[in-house]
């Protein structure tokens, strides 16, 4: 009997890339997402369903070895506009998932938390898993709360989980233009459109290419984690202005840029220490920023 893996949010950016790789392995794969899949894989079972109503389909969670929890109904900006919705959909939905996992003896939950927003703005130049957490948006507060509940369920009921505080993933299939600064910049640059930057461009981010992230997600499922937290990124921080320069160099042309007033929910800098995750899973990122952006630009060749 094949082991069952459920991917919640399987039709999103990370989910699609993960399922594509999992489908090459010997597992029964089930994708649950409120949106229909943009492209179906033949040996994957798809269920279109609301994350907040998983109790209605609890039977599909029987005999499940691994659950990937990739779902988020908000982004940092929208979470602050309606924190009640953020709590009701993401936090309560995640607690309901934990109860389902407890009742069905699920083997492991892998949760994609947020690398930047749970830490907030602070004085540490490099953020490790032991750094102080001080989220400044509801999105980060809820992600941190879900982490705490995962630890509680591990302590009380022995439910194994792994918490991945992921930085900024990018790559092909990232359709949502509200997220993914690199994808957004590349699309606008190819179209000759102006790029909007909030602030002076000095804020920095850690960007990780999607294939590096997926490789880690697959490694994580086979090792007991006991609700441990891991920073996940490239291990290198890049300013927005540096990012623009990389794209310009790869395209061989200047990009139109408009600078606007910075936003309250934007973090100043995210620079992660990823030594813990590298050691624990014998993993390291392989794709450099320029290589990843070139791969992304190549993937747009059909559109342009």
CSV table of C-alpha atoms in Angstrom, one decimal:
chain,number,residue,atom,x,y,z
A,1,UNK,CA,0.0,0.0,0.0
A,2,UNK,CA,1.4,3.4,-1.0
A,3,UNK,CA,1.9,6.0,1.6
A,4,UNK,CA,-0.6,8.9,1.4
A,5,UNK,CA,0.6,12.5,1.2
A,6,UNK,CA,-1.9,15.4,1.3
A,7,UNK,CA,-0.9,18.8,0.1
A,8,UNK,CA,-3.1,21.6,1.4
A,9,UNK,CA,-2.8,24.5,-1.0
A,10,UNK,CA,-1.5,22.1,-3.7
A,11,UNK,CA,-2.6,24.4,-6.6
A,12,UNK,CA,-0.6,27.4,-5.4
A,13,UNK,CA,2.9,28.4,-6.4
A,14,UNK,CA,4.8,26.2,-4.0
A,15,UNK,CA,2.2,23.5,-4.1
A,16,UNK,CA,2.3,23.0,-7.8
A,17,UNK,CA,6.1,22.7,-7.9
A,18,UNK,CA,6.1,20.3,-4.9
A,19,UNK,CA,3.4,18.0,-6.3
A,20,UNK,CA,5.1,17.8,-9.7
A,21,UNK,CA,8.2,16.4,-7.9
A,22,UNK,CA,6.2,14.2,-5.5
A,23,UNK,CA,4.4,12.7,-8.5
A,24,UNK,CA,7.6,11.1,-9.6
A,25,UNK,CA,7.9,9.2,-6.4
A,26,UNK,CA,5.9,6.1,-5.1
A,27,UNK,CA,3.2,7.9,-3.1
A,28,UNK,CA,-0.6,8.4,-3.2
A,29,UNK,CA,-0.9,12.1,-3.6
A,30,UNK,CA,-3.9,14.2,-2.8
A,31,UNK,CA,-4.1,17.9,-3.5
A,32,UNK,CA,-6.7,20.0,-1.6
A,33,UNK,CA,-7.2,23.6,-2.7
A,34,UNK,CA,-10.1,26.1,-2.9
A,35,UNK,CA,-9.0,26.9,-6.5
A,36,UNK,CA,-9.1,24.4,-9.4
A,37,UNK,CA,-5.6,23.2,-10.6
A,38,UNK,CA,-4.2,25.2,-13.5
A,39,UNK,CA,-2.7,22.0,-14.9
A,40,UNK,CA,-3.6,18.5,-13.7
A,41,UNK,CA,-1.0,15.7,-13.2
A,42,UNK,CA,-2.4,12.3,-14.1
A,43,UNK,CA,-1.4,10.4,-10.9
A,44,UNK,CA,-2.5,13.1,-8.5
A,45,UNK,CA,-6.0,13.2,-6.9
A,46,UNK,CA,-7.5,16.7,-6.8
A,47,UNK,CA,-10.2,17.9,-4.4
A,48,UNK,CA,-11.5,21.5,-4.7
A,49,UNK,CA,-12.4,22.4,-1.2
A,50,UNK,CA,-12.3,25.3,1.4
A,51,UNK,CA,-9.5,24.9,3.9
A,52,UNK,CA,-11.8,26.2,6.6
A,53,UNK,CA,-14.2,23.3,6.1
A,54,UNK,CA,-11.9,20.3,6.2
A,55,UNK,CA,-14.2,18.6,8.6
A,56,UNK,CA,-16.6,18.0,5.7
A,57,UNK,CA,-14.0,15.8,4.0
A,58,UNK,CA,-12.2,14.3,7.1
A,59,UNK,CA,-12.5,10.8,5.7
A,60,UNK,CA,-9.7,11.6,3.1
A,61,UNK,CA,-7.3,12.1,5.9
A,62,UNK,CA,-7.5,8.5,7.0
A,63,UNK,CA,-4.1,6.6,6.8
A,64,UNK,CA,-2.3,9.8,5.9
A,65,UNK,CA,1.5,9.7,6.4
A,66,UNK,CA,2.3,13.4,5.6
A,67,UNK,CA,0.4,16.6,5.4
A,68,UNK,CA,2.0,19.6,3.8
A,69,UNK,CA,0.2,22.7,5.2
A,70,UNK,CA,0.9,25.4,2.5
A,71,UNK,CA,-2.3,27.3,2.9
A,72,UNK,CA,-2.6,31.0,3.6
A,73,UNK,CA,-5.8,33.0,2.9
A,74,UNK,CA,-4.0,36.3,3.4
A,75,UNK,CA,-0.7,38.2,2.7
A,76,UNK,CA,0.9,40.7,5.0
A,77,UNK,CA,-0.9,43.7,3.5
A,78,UNK,CA,-4.4,42.2,3.5
A,79,UNK,CA,-4.0,40.5,6.9
A,80,UNK,CA,-3.8,43.9,8.6
A,81,UNK,CA,-6.9,45.2,6.8
A,82,UNK,CA,-9.0,42.3,8.2
A,83,UNK,CA,-7.3,40.5,11.2
A,84,UNK,CA,-10.5,38.8,12.2
A,85,UNK,CA,-10.6,37.0,8.8
A,86,UNK,CA,-7.0,36.2,9.2
A,87,UNK,CA,-7.6,34.5,12.6
A,88,UNK,CA,-10.8,32.8,11.6
A,89,UNK,CA,-9.5,31.3,8.3
A,90,UNK,CA,-5.8,30.7,9.0
A,91,UNK,CA,-5.5,30.1,12.7
A,92,UNK,CA,-8.8,28.4,13.5
A,93,UNK,CA,-8.5,26.5,10.2
A,94,UNK,CA,-5.1,25.2,11.3
A,95,UNK,CA,-6.3,24.2,14.7
A,96,UNK,CA,-9.1,22.2,13.0
A,97,UNK,CA,-6.5,20.6,10.9
A,98,UNK,CA,-4.5,19.6,14.0
A,99,UNK,CA,-7.7,18.0,15.5
A,100,UNK,CA,-8.2,16.1,12.3
A,101,UNK,CA,-4.6,14.9,12.3
A,102,UNK,CA,-5.0,13.9,16.0
A,103,UNK,CA,-8.1,11.9,15.3
A,104,UNK,CA,-6.7,10.1,12.3
A,105,UNK,CA,-3.2,9.5,13.6
A,106,UNK,CA,-1.4,11.5,10.9
A,107,UNK,CA,2.3,10.7,10.7
A,108,UNK,CA,3.6,14.3,10.2
A,109,UNK,CA,2.6,17.9,9.4
A,110,UNK,CA,5.0,20.1,7.5
A,111,UNK,CA,4.1,23.8,7.9
A,112,UNK,CA,5.3,26.6,5.8
A,113,UNK,CA,5.6,29.5,8.1
A,114,UNK,CA,7.0,33.0,7.3
A,115,UNK,CA,10.7,33.7,7.4
A,116,UNK,CA,10.4,37.4,7.7
A,117,UNK,CA,7.1,38.4,9.3
A,118,UNK,CA,7.4,36.3,12.4
A,119,UNK,CA,10.6,38.1,13.4
A,120,UNK,CA,9.6,41.7,12.5
A,121,UNK,CA,12.0,44.6,12.6
A,122,UNK,CA,14.8,44.1,15.1
A,123,UNK,CA,18.4,44.9,15.8
A,124,UNK,CA,19.9,41.4,15.0
A,125,UNK,CA,21.9,41.6,11.8
A,126,UNK,CA,21.5,37.9,11.2
A,127,UNK,CA,18.3,36.1,12.2
A,128,UNK,CA,18.6,32.6,13.7
A,129,UNK,CA,15.7,30.4,15.0
A,130,UNK,CA,16.5,31.6,18.5
A,131,UNK,CA,16.1,35.3,17.6
A,132,UNK,CA,13.4,37.3,19.2
A,133,UNK,CA,10.0,37.2,17.4
A,134,UNK,CA,8.1,40.5,17.1
A,135,UNK,CA,5.7,40.4,14.1
A,136,UNK,CA,4.3,43.8,13.0
A,137,UNK,CA,1.4,42.4,10.9
A,138,UNK,CA,-1.4,40.0,11.6
A,139,UNK,CA,0.0,37.6,9.0
A,140,UNK,CA,3.1,37.1,11.1
A,141,UNK,CA,1.2,36.9,14.3
A,142,UNK,CA,-1.0,34.2,13.0
A,143,UNK,CA,1.9,32.2,11.5
A,144,UNK,CA,3.7,32.4,14.9
A,145,UNK,CA,0.5,31.3,16.7
A,146,UNK,CA,0.2,28.2,14.4
A,147,UNK,CA,3.8,27.4,15.2
A,148,UNK,CA,2.9,27.4,18.9
A,149,UNK,CA,-0.1,25.1,18.4
A,150,UNK,CA,2.0,22.7,16.4
A,151,UNK,CA,4.4,22.6,19.3
A,152,UNK,CA,1.5,22.1,21.8
A,153,UNK,CA,0.1,19.2,19.8
A,154,UNK,CA,3.5,17.6,19.5
A,155,UNK,CA,3.8,17.9,23.3
A,156,UNK,CA,0.3,16.7,24.2
A,157,UNK,CA,-0.4,14.1,21.5
A,158,UNK,CA,2.9,13.3,19.9
A,159,UNK,CA,2.0,14.7,16.5
A,160,UNK,CA,5.2,15.1,14.6
A,161,UNK,CA,5.6,18.4,12.7
A,162,UNK,CA,8.3,20.5,11.0
A,163,UNK,CA,8.1,24.3,11.0
A,164,UNK,CA,9.8,25.9,8.0
A,165,UNK,CA,10.2,29.7,8.3
A,166,UNK,CA,10.7,30.3,4.5
A,167,UNK,CA,12.1,33.5,3.1
A,168,UNK,CA,11.0,34.7,-0.3
A,169,UNK,CA,10.6,31.9,-2.9
A,170,UNK,CA,10.4,32.7,-6.6
A,171,UNK,CA,10.3,30.9,-9.9
A,172,UNK,CA,8.0,29.9,-12.7
A,173,UNK,CA,4.3,29.3,-12.0
A,174,UNK,CA,4.2,32.3,-9.6
A,175,UNK,CA,1.0,33.8,-11.0
A,176,UNK,CA,-0.2,36.0,-8.1
A,177,UNK,CA,1.2,39.5,-8.8
A,178,UNK,CA,0.5,40.6,-5.3
A,179,UNK,CA,3.3,38.3,-4.1
A,180,UNK,CA,6.7,37.5,-5.6
A,181,UNK,CA,8.7,40.7,-6.0
A,182,UNK,CA,11.1,39.0,-8.4
A,183,UNK,CA,8.4,37.6,-10.7
A,184,UNK,CA,6.6,40.9,-10.6
A,185,UNK,CA,9.7,42.9,-11.5
A,186,UNK,CA,10.7,40.5,-14.3
A,187,UNK,CA,7.2,40.6,-15.9
A,188,UNK,CA,7.1,44.4,-15.8
A,189,UNK,CA,10.7,44.7,-17.1
A,190,UNK,CA,10.0,42.4,-20.1
A,191,UNK,CA,6.8,44.4,-20.9
A,192,UNK,CA,8.7,47.7,-20.6
A,193,UNK,CA,6.5,48.8,-17.7
A,194,UNK,CA,7.5,50.9,-14.8
A,195,UNK,CA,8.4,49.1,-11.6
A,196,UNK,CA,7.1,50.5,-8.3
A,197,UNK,CA,9.4,50.3,-5.2
A,198,UNK,CA,8.1,51.1,-1.8
A,199,UNK,CA,10.8,53.1,0.0
A,200,UNK,CA,14.3,53.9,-1.3
A,201,UNK,CA,15.2,50.3,-2.4
A,202,UNK,CA,17.6,49.8,0.4
A,203,UNK,CA,15.5,47.1,2.2
A,204,UNK,CA,16.9,43.6,1.7
A,205,UNK,CA,15.4,40.2,1.4
A,206,UNK,CA,16.6,36.6,1.2
A,207,UNK,CA,15.3,35.0,-2.1
A,208,UNK,CA,15.2,31.3,-2.6
A,209,UNK,CA,14.6,29.6,-5.9
A,210,UNK,CA,11.6,27.3,-6.0
A,211,UNK,CA,13.5,24.1,-6.9
A,212,UNK,CA,15.8,24.5,-3.9
A,213,UNK,CA,12.8,24.9,-1.6
A,214,UNK,CA,11.0,21.9,-3.1
A,215,UNK,CA,14.1,19.7,-2.6
A,216,UNK,CA,14.1,20.6,1.0
A,217,UNK,CA,10.3,20.0,1.4
A,218,UNK,CA,10.8,16.5,0.0
A,219,UNK,CA,13.8,15.8,2.3
A,220,UNK,CA,11.9,16.9,5.4
A,221,UNK,CA,9.1,14.4,5.1
A,222,UNK,CA,11.3,11.4,5.9
A,223,UNK,CA,12.9,12.6,9.1
A,224,UNK,CA,11.3,13.1,12.5
A,225,UNK,CA,11.3,16.7,13.6
A,226,UNK,CA,9.4,17.1,16.8
A,227,UNK,CA,8.0,20.5,16.0
A,228,UNK,CA,11.4,22.0,15.4
A,229,UNK,CA,11.7,25.3,13.7
A,230,UNK,CA,14.1,25.9,10.7
A,231,UNK,CA,14.9,29.1,8.8
A,232,UNK,CA,14.8,28.4,5.1
A,233,UNK,CA,16.4,30.7,2.5
A,234,UNK,CA,19.5,31.1,0.3
A,235,UNK,CA,21.6,32.4,3.2
A,236,UNK,CA,22.2,35.7,1.3
A,237,UNK,CA,20.4,39.0,1.6
A,238,UNK,CA,19.9,41.2,-1.4
A,239,UNK,CA,18.6,44.8,-1.5
A,240,UNK,CA,15.8,45.7,-3.8
A,241,UNK,CA,18.1,48.1,-5.7
A,242,UNK,CA,20.7,45.2,-6.1
A,243,UNK,CA,17.9,43.0,-7.4
A,244,UNK,CA,17.0,45.6,-10.1
A,245,UNK,CA,20.6,45.7,-11.1
A,246,UNK,CA,20.7,41.9,-11.6
A,247,UNK,CA,17.6,42.0,-13.7
A,248,UNK,CA,18.9,44.9,-15.8
A,249,UNK,CA,22.2,43.1,-16.4
A,250,UNK,CA,20.5,39.9,-17.5
A,251,UNK,CA,18.1,41.7,-19.8
A,252,UNK,CA,20.8,44.1,-21.1
A,253,UNK,CA,18.6,47.2,-20.6
A,254,UNK,CA,17.6,49.8,-18.1
A,255,UNK,CA,14.4,49.4,-16.1
A,256,UNK,CA,12.0,52.3,-15.3
A,257,UNK,CA,11.7,52.6,-11.6
A,258,UNK,CA,9.3,54.7,-9.4
A,259,UNK,CA,10.0,55.1,-5.7
A,260,UNK,CA,7.1,55.6,-3.3
A,261,UNK,CA,6.7,56.1,0.4
A,262,UNK,CA,7.5,53.0,2.4
A,263,UNK,CA,4.7,51.0,4.0
A,264,UNK,CA,4.3,50.3,7.7
A,265,UNK,CA,4.1,46.5,7.3
A,266,UNK,CA,7.2,46.2,5.2
A,267,UNK,CA,10.3,44.8,7.0
A,268,UNK,CA,13.6,46.6,6.8
A,269,UNK,CA,15.9,43.6,6.3
A,270,UNK,CA,15.7,39.8,6.4
A,271,UNK,CA,19.1,38.1,6.6
A,272,UNK,CA,18.8,34.5,7.7
A,273,UNK,CA,21.2,32.0,9.4
A,274,UNK,CA,20.3,28.7,7.6
A,275,UNK,CA,23.0,26.6,9.2
A,276,UNK,CA,20.5,24.6,11.3
A,277,UNK,CA,18.4,23.4,8.3
A,278,UNK,CA,21.5,22.6,6.2
A,279,UNK,CA,22.9,20.5,9.0
A,280,UNK,CA,19.7,18.8,10.0
A,281,UNK,CA,18.7,17.6,6.5
A,282,UNK,CA,22.0,17.6,4.6
A,283,UNK,CA,20.6,20.2,2.3
A,284,UNK,CA,21.9,23.5,0.8
A,285,UNK,CA,20.5,25.9,-1.9
A,286,UNK,CA,22.1,25.3,-5.3
A,287,UNK,CA,20.7,28.1,-7.5
A,288,UNK,CA,22.2,31.5,-7.2
A,289,UNK,CA,20.1,34.6,-7.6
A,290,UNK,CA,21.3,35.4,-11.1
A,291,UNK,CA,20.8,31.8,-12.2
A,292,UNK,CA,17.3,31.7,-10.7
A,293,UNK,CA,16.3,35.0,-12.4
A,294,UNK,CA,17.6,33.7,-15.7
A,295,UNK,CA,15.6,30.5,-15.4
A,296,UNK,CA,12.5,32.7,-14.6
A,297,UNK,CA,13.1,34.9,-17.6
A,298,UNK,CA,13.6,31.9,-19.8
A,299,UNK,CA,10.2,30.5,-18.6
A,300,UNK,CA,8.5,33.7,-19.8
A,301,UNK,CA,9.9,33.2,-23.4
A,302,UNK,CA,6.6,31.6,-24.6
A,303,UNK,CA,4.6,34.6,-23.3
A,304,UNK,CA,6.9,37.3,-24.8
